[in-house]
Tab-separated table of C-alpha atoms in Angstrom:
chain	number	residue	atom	x	y	z
A	23	MET	CA	101.762	106.299	91.746
A	24	GLY	CA	104.729	108.612	91.321
A	25	ARG	CA	108.418	107.852	91.699
A	26	PRO	CA	109.685	107.345	95.303
A	27	ASP	CA	111.914	110.436	95.165
A	28	THR	CA	108.924	112.549	94.076
A	29	GLU	CA	106.829	111.190	96.943
A	30	LEU	CA	109.574	112.073	99.423
A	31	LYS	CA	109.731	115.615	98.084
A	32	ILE	CA	105.972	116.009	98.502
A	33	ILE	CA	106.105	114.696	102.072
A	34	SER	CA	108.987	117.061	102.823
A	35	LEU	CA	106.931	119.990	101.548
A	36	VAL	CA	103.996	119.002	103.740
A	37	ARG	CA	106.282	118.862	106.771
A	38	TYR	CA	107.758	122.204	105.740
A	39	VAL	CA	104.283	123.713	105.919
A	40	ASP	CA	103.758	122.158	109.375
A	41	ALA	CA	106.928	123.812	110.648
A	42	CYS	CA	106.330	127.116	108.893
A	43	ASP	CA	106.608	130.092	111.247
A	44	PRO	CA	104.621	133.101	109.946
A	45	ALA	CA	107.051	135.475	111.668
A	46	ARG	CA	110.140	133.994	109.972
A	47	ARG	CA	109.018	132.822	106.570
A	48	HIS	CA	111.769	131.351	104.403
A	49	ARG	CA	112.455	133.496	101.362
A	50	ASP	CA	112.591	130.448	99.089
A	51	CYS	CA	109.232	128.967	100.118
A	52	PRO	CA	107.632	127.948	96.781
A	53	TYR	CA	104.109	128.539	98.094
A	54	ALA	CA	104.583	132.006	99.574
A	55	VAL	CA	103.060	135.007	97.773
A	56	GLU	CA	103.764	138.716	97.907
A	57	ARG	CA	100.977	140.855	99.345
A	58	ASP	CA	101.383	144.532	100.326
A	59	GLY	CA	105.148	144.097	100.411
A	60	THR	CA	104.976	141.111	102.766
A	61	ARG	CA	105.536	137.438	101.943
A	62	ILE	CA	102.618	135.371	103.228
A	63	CYS	CA	101.407	131.787	102.808
A	64	ARG	CA	98.709	131.147	100.217
A	65	GLU	CA	95.460	130.187	101.913
A	66	GLU	CA	95.192	127.056	99.805
A	67	CYS	CA	98.798	126.019	100.500
A	68	ARG	CA	98.040	122.890	102.496
A	69	GLU	CA	95.177	121.873	100.219
A	70	VAL	CA	97.412	122.148	97.162
A	71	LEU	CA	99.985	119.898	98.785
A	72	ALA	CA	97.414	117.464	100.123
A	73	SER	CA	95.808	117.001	96.710
A	74	THR	CA	99.248	116.570	95.130
A	75	LEU	CA	100.172	113.968	97.712
A	76	ARG	CA	97.065	111.954	96.931
A	77	HIS	CA	97.777	111.734	93.190
A	78	GLY	CA	97.317	108.230	91.893
A	79	ARG	CA	95.256	107.096	94.852
A	80	VAL	CA	91.857	105.470	94.521
A	81	ALA	CA	88.997	107.958	94.576
A	82	ALA	CA	87.167	108.444	97.857
A	83	PRO	CA	84.479	105.809	98.397
A	84	ALA	CA	80.857	106.820	97.888
A	85	ALA	CA	78.497	107.174	100.830
A	86	ARG	CA	76.969	103.723	100.447
A	87	THR	CA	80.243	101.872	99.799
A	88	PHE	CA	82.385	103.318	102.592
A	89	ASP	CA	83.749	100.485	104.716
A	90	ALA	CA	86.265	101.652	107.290
A	91	ARG	CA	87.574	98.173	108.037
A	92	GLU	CA	88.124	97.297	104.377
A	93	LEU	CA	90.045	100.519	103.840
A	94	LEU	CA	92.384	99.641	106.690
A	95	LEU	CA	92.882	96.081	105.446
A	96	GLY	CA	93.752	97.413	102.004
A	97	GLU	CA	96.620	99.650	103.153
A	98	THR	CA	100.220	98.783	102.269
A	99	GLY	CA	102.831	98.119	104.928
A	100	PRO	CA	102.431	97.345	108.624
A	101	THR	CA	103.325	100.848	109.817
A	102	PRO	CA	101.005	103.835	109.154
A	103	HIS	CA	102.363	106.386	106.703
A	104	MET	CA	101.385	109.432	104.655
A	105	LEU	CA	99.709	107.531	101.821
A	106	TRP	CA	97.169	105.788	104.042
A	107	HIS	CA	93.540	106.950	104.044
A	108	THR	CA	92.482	109.251	106.872
A	109	SER	CA	90.051	106.537	107.950
A	110	SER	CA	92.852	103.993	108.311
A	111	LEU	CA	95.094	106.354	110.267
A	112	LEU	CA	92.315	107.235	112.701
A	113	GLN	CA	91.415	103.553	113.135
A	114	VAL	CA	94.995	102.864	114.193
A	115	VAL	CA	94.827	105.650	116.779
A	116	LEU	CA	91.453	104.374	118.008
A	117	ASP	CA	92.850	100.857	118.309
A	118	VAL	CA	95.692	102.215	120.427
A	119	ALA	CA	93.126	103.874	122.695
A	120	GLN	CA	91.429	100.485	123.146
A	121	THR	CA	94.555	98.548	124.122
A	122	HIS	CA	96.822	98.499	127.148
A	123	PRO	CA	100.332	99.927	126.607
A	124	LEU	CA	102.169	97.143	128.463
A	125	LEU	CA	102.908	93.588	127.409
A	126	ASP	CA	102.223	90.647	129.715
A	127	ASP	CA	105.798	90.787	131.031
A	128	GLY	CA	105.303	94.428	132.082
A	129	THR	CA	107.456	95.973	129.339
A	130	LEU	CA	106.267	98.730	127.017
A	131	ASN	CA	104.474	97.627	123.847
A	132	LEU	CA	106.710	99.524	121.422
A	133	ARG	CA	104.714	98.403	118.353
A	134	ARG	CA	101.637	100.126	119.793
A	135	LEU	CA	103.544	103.357	120.459
A	136	VAL	CA	105.227	103.395	117.042
A	137	ASP	CA	101.897	102.870	115.279
A	138	ALA	CA	100.266	105.635	117.322
A	139	THR	CA	102.972	108.231	116.716
A	140	SER	CA	103.263	107.351	113.016
A	141	ALA	CA	99.506	107.632	112.478
A	142	LEU	CA	99.255	110.877	114.438
A	143	GLY	CA	102.177	112.356	112.491
A	144	ALA	CA	100.501	111.535	109.180
A	145	LEU	CA	97.193	112.965	110.396
A	146	GLY	CA	98.978	116.132	111.462
A	147	CYS	CA	100.336	116.545	107.939
A	148	ARG	CA	96.766	116.234	106.701
A	149	GLY	CA	95.493	119.174	108.764
A	150	LEU	CA	94.231	117.302	111.861
A	151	ASP	CA	95.704	118.293	115.214
A	152	PRO	CA	97.238	115.154	116.851
A	153	ASP	CA	96.914	116.695	120.296
A	154	ARG	CA	93.180	117.301	119.876
A	155	ILE	CA	92.595	113.859	118.360
A	156	VAL	CA	94.000	112.203	121.483
A	157	ARG	CA	92.769	114.556	124.196
A	158	ARG	CA	89.329	115.133	122.675
A	159	GLY	CA	88.450	112.603	119.987
A	160	ILE	CA	89.523	109.349	121.668
A	161	ALA	CA	89.708	110.387	125.332
A	162	GLU	CA	86.398	108.743	126.300
A	163	THR	CA	87.415	105.469	124.662
A	164	MET	CA	90.768	105.558	126.433
A	165	LYS	CA	89.107	106.158	129.812
A	166	LEU	CA	86.741	103.227	129.259
A	167	THR	CA	89.649	100.954	128.327
A	168	LEU	CA	91.647	102.027	131.375
A	169	ALA	CA	88.693	101.411	133.693
A	170	GLY	CA	87.992	98.064	132.020
A	171	TRP	CA	91.605	96.992	132.500
A	172	LEU	CA	91.451	97.857	136.201
A	173	GLU	CA	88.132	96.005	136.577
A	174	ARG	CA	89.761	92.963	135.038
A	175	LEU	CA	92.750	93.113	137.385
A	176	GLU	CA	90.461	93.535	140.384
A	177	PHE	CA	87.761	90.990	139.636
A	178	SER	CA	89.320	88.458	137.289
A	179	ASP	CA	89.211	84.788	138.290
A	180	GLU	CA	92.973	84.876	137.865
A	181	PRO	CA	94.055	88.333	139.119
A	182	ARG	CA	97.126	89.759	137.429
A	183	GLY	CA	98.945	93.059	137.203
A	184	THR	CA	100.308	93.642	140.685
A	185	GLY	CA	103.162	95.768	139.344
A	186	GLU	CA	103.845	99.426	140.083
A	187	HIS	CA	101.979	100.634	136.985
A	188	ALA	CA	98.727	98.984	138.093
A	189	ALA	CA	99.203	99.923	141.745
A	190	ARG	CA	99.600	103.608	140.892
A	191	TRP	CA	96.442	103.615	138.780
A	192	ARG	CA	94.523	101.866	141.561
A	193	ALA	CA	95.679	104.549	143.980
A	194	PHE	CA	94.679	107.245	141.483
A	195	PHE	CA	91.133	105.878	141.307
A	196	ARG	CA	90.709	104.981	144.968
A	197	GLY	CA	92.493	107.842	146.648
A	198	ASP	CA	93.992	105.260	148.968
A	199	ALA	CA	95.463	102.010	147.644
A	200	CYS	CA	94.010	100.136	150.614
A	201	ASP	CA	90.406	101.155	150.041
A	202	ALA	CA	88.091	98.466	148.678
A	203	ILE	CA	86.197	99.038	145.450
A	204	SER	CA	83.019	97.280	144.345
A	205	PRO	CA	82.416	95.656	140.921
A	206	GLY	CA	81.755	98.379	138.382
A	207	GLY	CA	83.404	100.955	140.634
A	208	TYR	CA	86.128	101.893	138.160
A	209	ILE	CA	83.577	102.410	135.375
A	210	GLU	CA	81.484	104.627	137.639
A	211	ALA	CA	84.580	106.590	138.650
A	212	ILE	CA	85.406	107.710	135.112
A	213	TRP	CA	81.963	109.316	134.750
A	214	LEU	CA	81.155	110.660	138.202
A	215	GLY	CA	82.803	112.518	141.047
A	216	LYS	CA	86.213	113.938	141.815
A	217	THR	CA	88.149	111.064	140.249
A	218	ALA	CA	86.429	111.706	136.906
A	219	ARG	CA	87.384	115.392	137.059
A	220	ARG	CA	90.984	114.564	137.980
A	221	LEU	CA	91.238	112.025	135.195
A	222	ASN	CA	90.008	114.659	132.737
A	223	ALA	CA	92.627	117.053	134.092
A	224	TRP	CA	95.363	114.437	133.585
A	225	LEU	CA	94.226	113.814	130.005
A	226	GLU	CA	94.300	117.548	129.385
A	227	THR	CA	97.654	118.456	130.946
A	228	ALA	CA	99.913	115.376	130.800
A	229	PRO	CA	102.500	115.193	127.982
A	230	LEU	CA	101.003	113.508	124.926
A	231	GLU	CA	103.430	110.588	125.157
A	232	ASP	CA	102.408	110.002	128.793
A	233	VAL	CA	98.765	109.862	127.702
A	234	LEU	CA	99.547	107.339	124.955
A	235	ARG	CA	101.634	105.262	127.365
A	236	TRP	CA	99.067	105.598	130.166
A	237	THR	CA	101.836	106.848	132.443
A	238	PRO	CA	100.079	107.380	135.796
A	239	PRO	CA	100.692	110.792	137.398
A	240	GLU	CA	103.003	111.080	140.376
A	241	ALA	CA	100.471	113.374	142.040
A	242	TRP	CA	96.768	113.829	141.409
A	243	PRO	CA	96.168	116.810	139.105
A	244	GLU	CA	93.577	119.141	140.550
A	245	PRO	CA	90.504	119.834	138.385
A	246	GLY	CA	90.178	123.403	137.255
A	247	SER	CA	90.560	125.453	134.130
A	248	ALA	CA	92.204	122.471	132.441
A	249	GLU	CA	88.855	120.674	132.105
A	250	PRO	CA	88.253	119.768	128.433
A	251	ALA	CA	85.971	122.089	126.473
A	252	ASP	CA	82.688	120.337	125.758
A	253	GLU	CA	82.187	121.831	122.282
A	254	GLU	CA	85.719	120.982	121.231
A	255	THR	CA	85.319	117.424	122.506
A	256	LYS	CA	82.132	117.001	120.446
A	257	HIS	CA	83.918	118.354	117.371
A	258	TRP	CA	86.795	115.874	117.564
A	259	THR	CA	84.502	112.997	118.475
A	260	TRP	CA	82.644	113.778	115.232
A	261	VAL	CA	85.930	113.649	113.280
A	262	VAL	CA	86.761	110.224	114.736
A	263	ASP	CA	83.228	108.874	114.208
A	264	ARG	CA	83.077	110.176	110.645
A	265	PHE	CA	86.161	108.296	109.495
A	266	THR	CA	86.175	105.195	111.718
A	267	GLN	CA	82.503	104.153	111.991
A	268	THR	CA	81.124	102.529	108.841
A	269	TYR	CA	77.502	102.568	110.032
A	270	LEU	CA	75.648	105.666	111.179
A	271	ALA	CA	73.957	103.652	113.938
A	272	GLU	CA	77.357	103.457	115.646
A	273	TRP	CA	77.985	107.218	115.688
A	274	SER	CA	77.409	109.264	118.803
A	275	SER	CA	74.242	111.368	118.770
A	276	GLU	CA	76.233	114.610	118.799
A	277	SER	CA	78.274	113.460	115.800
A	278	LEU	CA	75.103	112.772	113.821
A	279	LYS	CA	73.783	116.244	114.627
A	280	ARG	CA	77.042	117.864	113.540
A	281	GLU	CA	77.135	115.908	110.293
A	282	TYR	CA	73.569	116.944	109.497
A	283	ARG	CA	74.363	120.611	110.170
A	284	TYR	CA	77.452	120.335	107.964
A	285	LEU	CA	75.493	118.733	105.099
A	286	ALA	CA	72.740	121.344	105.468
A	287	GLY	CA	75.304	124.152	105.188
A	288	ALA	CA	74.574	125.401	108.702
A	289	TRP	CA	78.028	124.651	110.100
A	290	SER	CA	81.585	124.590	108.780
A	291	PRO	CA	84.039	122.228	110.516
A	292	GLY	CA	87.048	124.236	109.345
A	293	LEU	CA	88.765	121.235	107.731
A	294	PRO	CA	90.215	120.968	104.203
A	295	HIS	CA	87.627	120.106	101.576
A	296	ALA	CA	89.810	117.320	100.176
A	297	LEU	CA	89.897	115.694	103.619
A	298	LEU	CA	86.127	115.821	104.076
A	299	ALA	CA	85.652	114.439	100.567
A	300	GLU	CA	87.320	111.174	101.611
A	301	ARG	CA	83.900	110.274	102.949
A	302	GLU	CA	80.697	111.645	101.444
A	303	LEU	CA	77.419	111.078	103.245
A	304	SER	CA	73.806	111.487	102.193
A	305	ARG	CA	71.839	114.142	104.030
A	306	GLU	CA	68.800	111.864	103.845
A	307	ASP	CA	70.662	108.954	105.470
A	308	VAL	CA	71.905	111.159	108.299
A	309	ALA	CA	68.402	112.566	108.841
A	310	THR	CA	66.997	109.027	109.021
A	311	ALA	CA	69.643	107.998	111.546
A	312	LEU	CA	68.817	111.062	113.649
A	313	ALA	CA	65.123	110.213	113.539
A	314	ASP	CA	65.853	106.660	114.686
A	315	ARG	CA	68.015	107.984	117.498
A	316	ALA	CA	65.293	110.432	118.591
A	317	VAL	CA	62.980	107.617	119.649
A	318	ALA	CA	65.668	105.971	121.799
A	319	ASP	CA	65.505	106.205	125.586
A	320	ASP	CA	67.194	109.343	126.920
A	321	ASP	CA	68.813	107.194	129.603
A	322	ALA	CA	70.503	104.913	127.030
A	323	VAL	CA	74.276	104.840	126.739
A	324	ASP	CA	75.591	106.413	123.553
A	325	PRO	CA	76.243	103.816	120.798
A	326	ALA	CA	79.950	104.672	120.590
A	327	THR	CA	80.361	104.059	124.325
A	328	MET	CA	78.277	100.894	124.123
A	329	THR	CA	80.466	99.559	121.315
A	330	SER	CA	83.581	100.023	123.426
A	331	LEU	CA	82.026	98.421	126.512
A	332	THR	CA	80.617	95.516	124.495
A	333	GLY	CA	83.903	94.808	122.731
A	334	GLN	CA	85.792	94.668	126.029
A	335	ALA	CA	83.162	92.430	127.628
A	336	VAL	CA	83.219	89.977	124.700
A	337	ALA	CA	87.026	89.789	124.852
A	338	LEU	CA	86.849	88.952	128.560
A	339	LEU	CA	84.135	86.337	128.029
A	340	GLU	CA	86.187	84.696	125.284
A	341	GLU	CA	89.003	84.378	127.814
A	342	GLY	CA	86.626	82.802	130.309
A	343	GLN	CA	86.672	85.885	132.567
A	344	ARG	CA	82.939	86.023	133.345
A	345	LYS	CA	83.349	87.788	136.678
A	346	ALA	CA	85.527	90.527	135.178
A	347	ALA	CA	83.141	91.012	132.229
A	348	ALA	CA	80.188	91.378	134.598
A	349	ALA	CA	82.106	93.881	136.736
A	350	LEU	CA	82.927	95.922	133.631
A	351	LEU	CA	79.235	96.394	132.847
A	352	ASP	CA	77.950	96.610	136.404
A	353	GLY	CA	78.781	100.249	137.007
A	354	ALA	CA	77.425	101.320	133.621
A	355	ARG	CA	74.079	99.576	134.124
A	356	ARG	CA	73.633	101.156	137.560
A	357	LEU	CA	74.241	104.593	136.076
A	358	ARG	CA	71.829	103.903	133.173
A	359	PRO	CA	69.052	101.779	134.714
A	360	SER	CA	66.664	102.287	131.776
A	361	ASP	CA	69.097	101.069	129.123
A	362	LEU	CA	67.751	97.642	128.116
A	363	THR	CA	70.862	96.759	126.145
A	364	LEU	CA	73.103	97.387	129.142
A	365	GLN	CA	70.852	95.430	131.449
A	366	GLN	CA	70.849	92.437	129.091
A	367	ASN	CA	74.593	92.692	128.479
A	368	HIS	CA	75.201	92.459	132.209
A	369	ALA	CA	72.675	89.639	132.610
A	370	PHE	CA	74.386	87.719	129.811
A	371	CYS	CA	77.710	87.940	131.667
A	372	ILE	CA	76.206	86.515	134.890
A	373	LEU	CA	73.830	84.051	133.216
A	374	VAL	CA	75.941	80.933	133.800
A	375	ASP	CA	76.778	81.778	137.415
A	376	GLU	CA	73.587	83.543	138.560
A	377	PRO	CA	70.745	82.318	136.308
A	378	GLU	CA	67.950	83.435	138.672
A	379	LYS	CA	69.198	87.012	138.671
A	380	ALA	CA	69.766	86.979	134.907
A	381	ARG	CA	66.279	85.566	134.307
A	382	ALA	CA	64.669	88.639	135.904
A	383	ALA	CA	66.583	90.956	133.556
A	384	PHE	CA	65.500	89.053	130.438
A	385	MET	CA	61.886	88.911	131.572
A	386	ASN	CA	61.967	92.661	132.144
A	387	ALA	CA	63.449	93.259	128.673
A	388	LEU	CA	60.748	91.178	127.001
A	389	ALA	CA	58.029	93.011	128.942
A	390	ARG	CA	59.429	96.318	127.658
A	391	ASP	CA	59.566	95.428	123.936
A	392	THR	CA	63.298	94.956	123.542
A	393	ARG	CA	64.691	95.584	120.058
A	394	ARG	CA	65.727	91.968	119.437
A	395	PRO	CA	63.258	89.786	121.373
A	396	GLU	CA	64.572	86.539	119.891
A	397	VAL	CA	67.938	87.220	121.560
A	398	ALA	CA	66.334	87.840	124.949
A	399	LEU	CA	64.295	84.648	124.444
A	400	CYS	CA	67.462	82.665	123.841
A	401	ASN	CA	68.921	84.010	127.058
A	402	LEU	CA	65.693	83.265	128.894
A	403	ALA	CA	65.546	79.698	127.548
A	404	LEU	CA	68.987	78.917	128.935
A	405	THR	CA	68.274	80.444	132.338
A	406	GLU	CA	65.100	78.377	132.610
A	407	ALA	CA	67.005	75.241	131.602
A	408	LEU	CA	69.731	75.911	134.167
A	409	LEU	CA	67.070	76.461	136.836
A	410	GLY	CA	65.367	73.172	135.943
A	411	ASN	CA	62.244	74.761	134.446
A	412	VAL	CA	62.208	72.528	131.366
A	413	GLN	CA	58.747	73.435	130.043
A	414	ALA	CA	59.474	77.163	130.369
A	415	ALA	CA	62.753	76.590	128.520
A	416	PHE	CA	60.857	74.758	125.743
A	417	ASP	CA	58.409	77.661	125.467
A	418	ALA	CA	61.176	80.274	125.181
A	419	CYS	CA	63.020	78.134	122.617
A	420	GLU	CA	59.861	77.816	120.528
A	421	LEU	CA	59.306	81.571	120.486
A	422	ALA	CA	62.959	82.257	119.646
A	423	TYR	CA	62.931	79.717	116.814
A	424	THR	CA	59.648	80.858	115.253
A	425	THR	CA	60.153	84.634	115.597
A	426	ALA	CA	63.816	84.879	114.533
A	427	SER	CA	63.957	86.774	111.267
A	428	TYR	CA	67.398	88.367	111.401
A	429	ALA	CA	69.837	86.621	109.075
A	430	GLY	CA	72.940	87.630	111.035
A	431	THR	CA	74.575	85.935	114.000
A	432	VAL	CA	74.634	86.617	117.729
A	433	TYR	CA	76.926	85.666	120.592
A	434	LEU	CA	75.740	82.544	122.405
A	435	TRP	CA	76.801	80.600	125.452
A	436	VAL	CA	78.024	77.159	124.473
A	437	GLN	CA	78.856	74.344	126.863
A	438	GLY	CA	81.554	72.078	125.498
A	439	GLY	CA	84.105	69.661	126.892
A	440	ASP	CA	86.168	72.527	128.306
A	441	GLY	CA	83.216	74.234	129.976
A	442	TRP	CA	81.308	77.363	128.994
A	443	SER	CA	82.370	79.613	126.138
A	444	VAL	CA	80.788	82.199	123.841
A	445	GLU	CA	80.164	81.494	120.172
A	446	ASN	CA	78.933	83.757	117.381
A	447	THR	CA	76.113	81.742	115.797
A	448	ASP	CA	72.590	81.726	114.365
A	449	VAL	CA	69.562	82.001	116.684
A	450	ARG	CA	67.499	79.284	114.968
A	451	ARG	CA	70.391	76.849	114.918
A	452	TRP	CA	71.055	77.477	118.586
A	453	ALA	CA	67.377	77.115	119.552
A	454	ALA	CA	67.089	73.835	117.650
A	455	HIS	CA	70.118	72.382	119.429
A	456	LEU	CA	68.966	73.462	122.868
A	457	GLY	CA	65.446	72.173	122.186
A	458	ALA	CA	66.879	68.803	121.113
A	459	GLU	CA	68.978	68.656	124.283
A	460	LEU	CA	65.907	69.363	126.390
A	461	GLU	CA	64.011	66.578	124.594
A	462	GLN	CA	66.905	64.224	125.191
A	463	SER	CA	66.871	65.087	128.897
A	464	ARG	CA	63.267	63.792	128.950
A	465	GLY	CA	64.233	60.642	127.095
A	466	VAL	CA	62.262	61.451	123.939
A	467	THR	CA	62.962	62.316	120.313
A	468	GLY	CA	60.522	64.711	118.664
A	469	ARG	CA	60.230	67.835	116.532
A	470	TRP	CA	63.268	69.498	118.081
A	471	ALA	CA	65.476	66.623	116.956
A	472	GLN	CA	64.020	67.046	113.458
A	473	ARG	CA	64.687	70.785	113.533
A	474	LYS	CA	68.229	70.126	114.685
A	475	ALA	CA	68.760	67.732	111.783
A	476	ARG	CA	67.541	70.391	109.326
A	477	VAL	CA	69.708	73.223	110.572
A	478	THR	CA	72.837	71.075	110.847
A	479	GLN	CA	72.591	70.188	107.162
A	480	PHE	CA	73.906	73.671	106.437
A	481	ALA	CA	76.338	74.341	109.262
A	482	MET	CA	77.708	72.085	111.961
A	483	PRO	CA	78.129	73.722	115.392
A	484	SER	CA	81.540	73.730	116.967
A	485	ALA	CA	80.016	72.610	120.268
A	486	SER	CA	76.642	71.643	121.638
A	487	PRO	CA	74.542	74.659	122.594
A	488	SER	CA	73.252	74.858	126.148
A	489	SER	CA	73.714	78.441	125.039
A	490	ALA	CA	72.419	81.929	125.431
A	491	GLY	CA	72.889	84.751	123.032
A	492	THR	CA	73.692	88.377	122.613
A	493	ASP	CA	74.349	90.793	119.779
A	494	GLY	CA	73.370	94.438	120.186
A	495	GLU	CA	71.300	93.094	123.096
A	496	GLY	CA	74.326	91.569	124.798
A	497	PRO	CA	78.123	91.612	124.756
């Protein structure tokens, strides 16, 4: 790493390039060249500076070792700055898009705004347009977060947010602040109808700071020529996916297609080579991911959207807001009725309160060869237990326990002293505990108690199960 004064000089040069006006080029610019009697910028000007700025930094991670989260955790200092990886800077911006701009007391979250503007400024110096990142690359995530926040305010067990900020957004979505809205209505509104078009127009025309602060418009912007360009949106979504999503399975389908075209030499993204080299991908891996995506249901929600919805639902469930979590997913599942993951996510949210209704969704998923049947079986076992169908619960537990092969964990419903909560745990461990509880309810001790004893030798549960689970097949 160079001396601090050298680093400051490099950063100043990068900012000089950003502010460079081709019509009034400074005569002392060290990167200008003479051509046909006119001083012009060298084409490689920014790339020269960018590579100089990165001197001393760790080489870009290889395709198979890229871990976006680890890169972010390894950065120095709490505030984003020029020496951070592009991945880390974009993750900060994405995190801002997934959080509300106000604190619980109604004041502006200044830390959030400072992080956003710092990260966007550094990305701008790297050749990425901050305006396009926000209005194109993270706009869909921001809309989902806004709608999820409103769903929570509307349908939470403990409604909050009656201030002017919330009231103005409600009026924006409803058209009339007195109109009623059904669960899932805000999620539907961001994808369909006039409200969706007006929200797109606001994202496109509002000052960038207003977008970051979620400042609601005084008057509804009318949809028109300000609608975002579809191709440009796909381009910037690809940029965000490329540097923030570790696993290709979490990219949007369009981003995978663009990456494959780029690797095949059929498309140039128009970004500096040094920037693209911060993450190198295998053409074979991208092709495999595309092939996997090709067999998915056309009616399925895009993985990037699903990740955002799932994350918000889990956060609400962890707070005990089951009604709000269910409302968040309700509109999405109605719009995508063939998406098994969405249907099971919603059923998981209502499982404790409406087990009969949830049971039908899990039965349907199992009949249609869901991707993770052991998870659906866990959900089904709990619904049967809650409905008093003990033998059916035993049967589902047995299938979940004997067919589980995935070594990872899933989210489960756990009933403890404080009521129901979600826990990230192992399917076999959960099934053994629920099976033992069912045996105990019959006044016997049998193989389930033995299975429980085996699994608890390795990890003790934080609460007794009476649980149902979800991973990619639930929030």
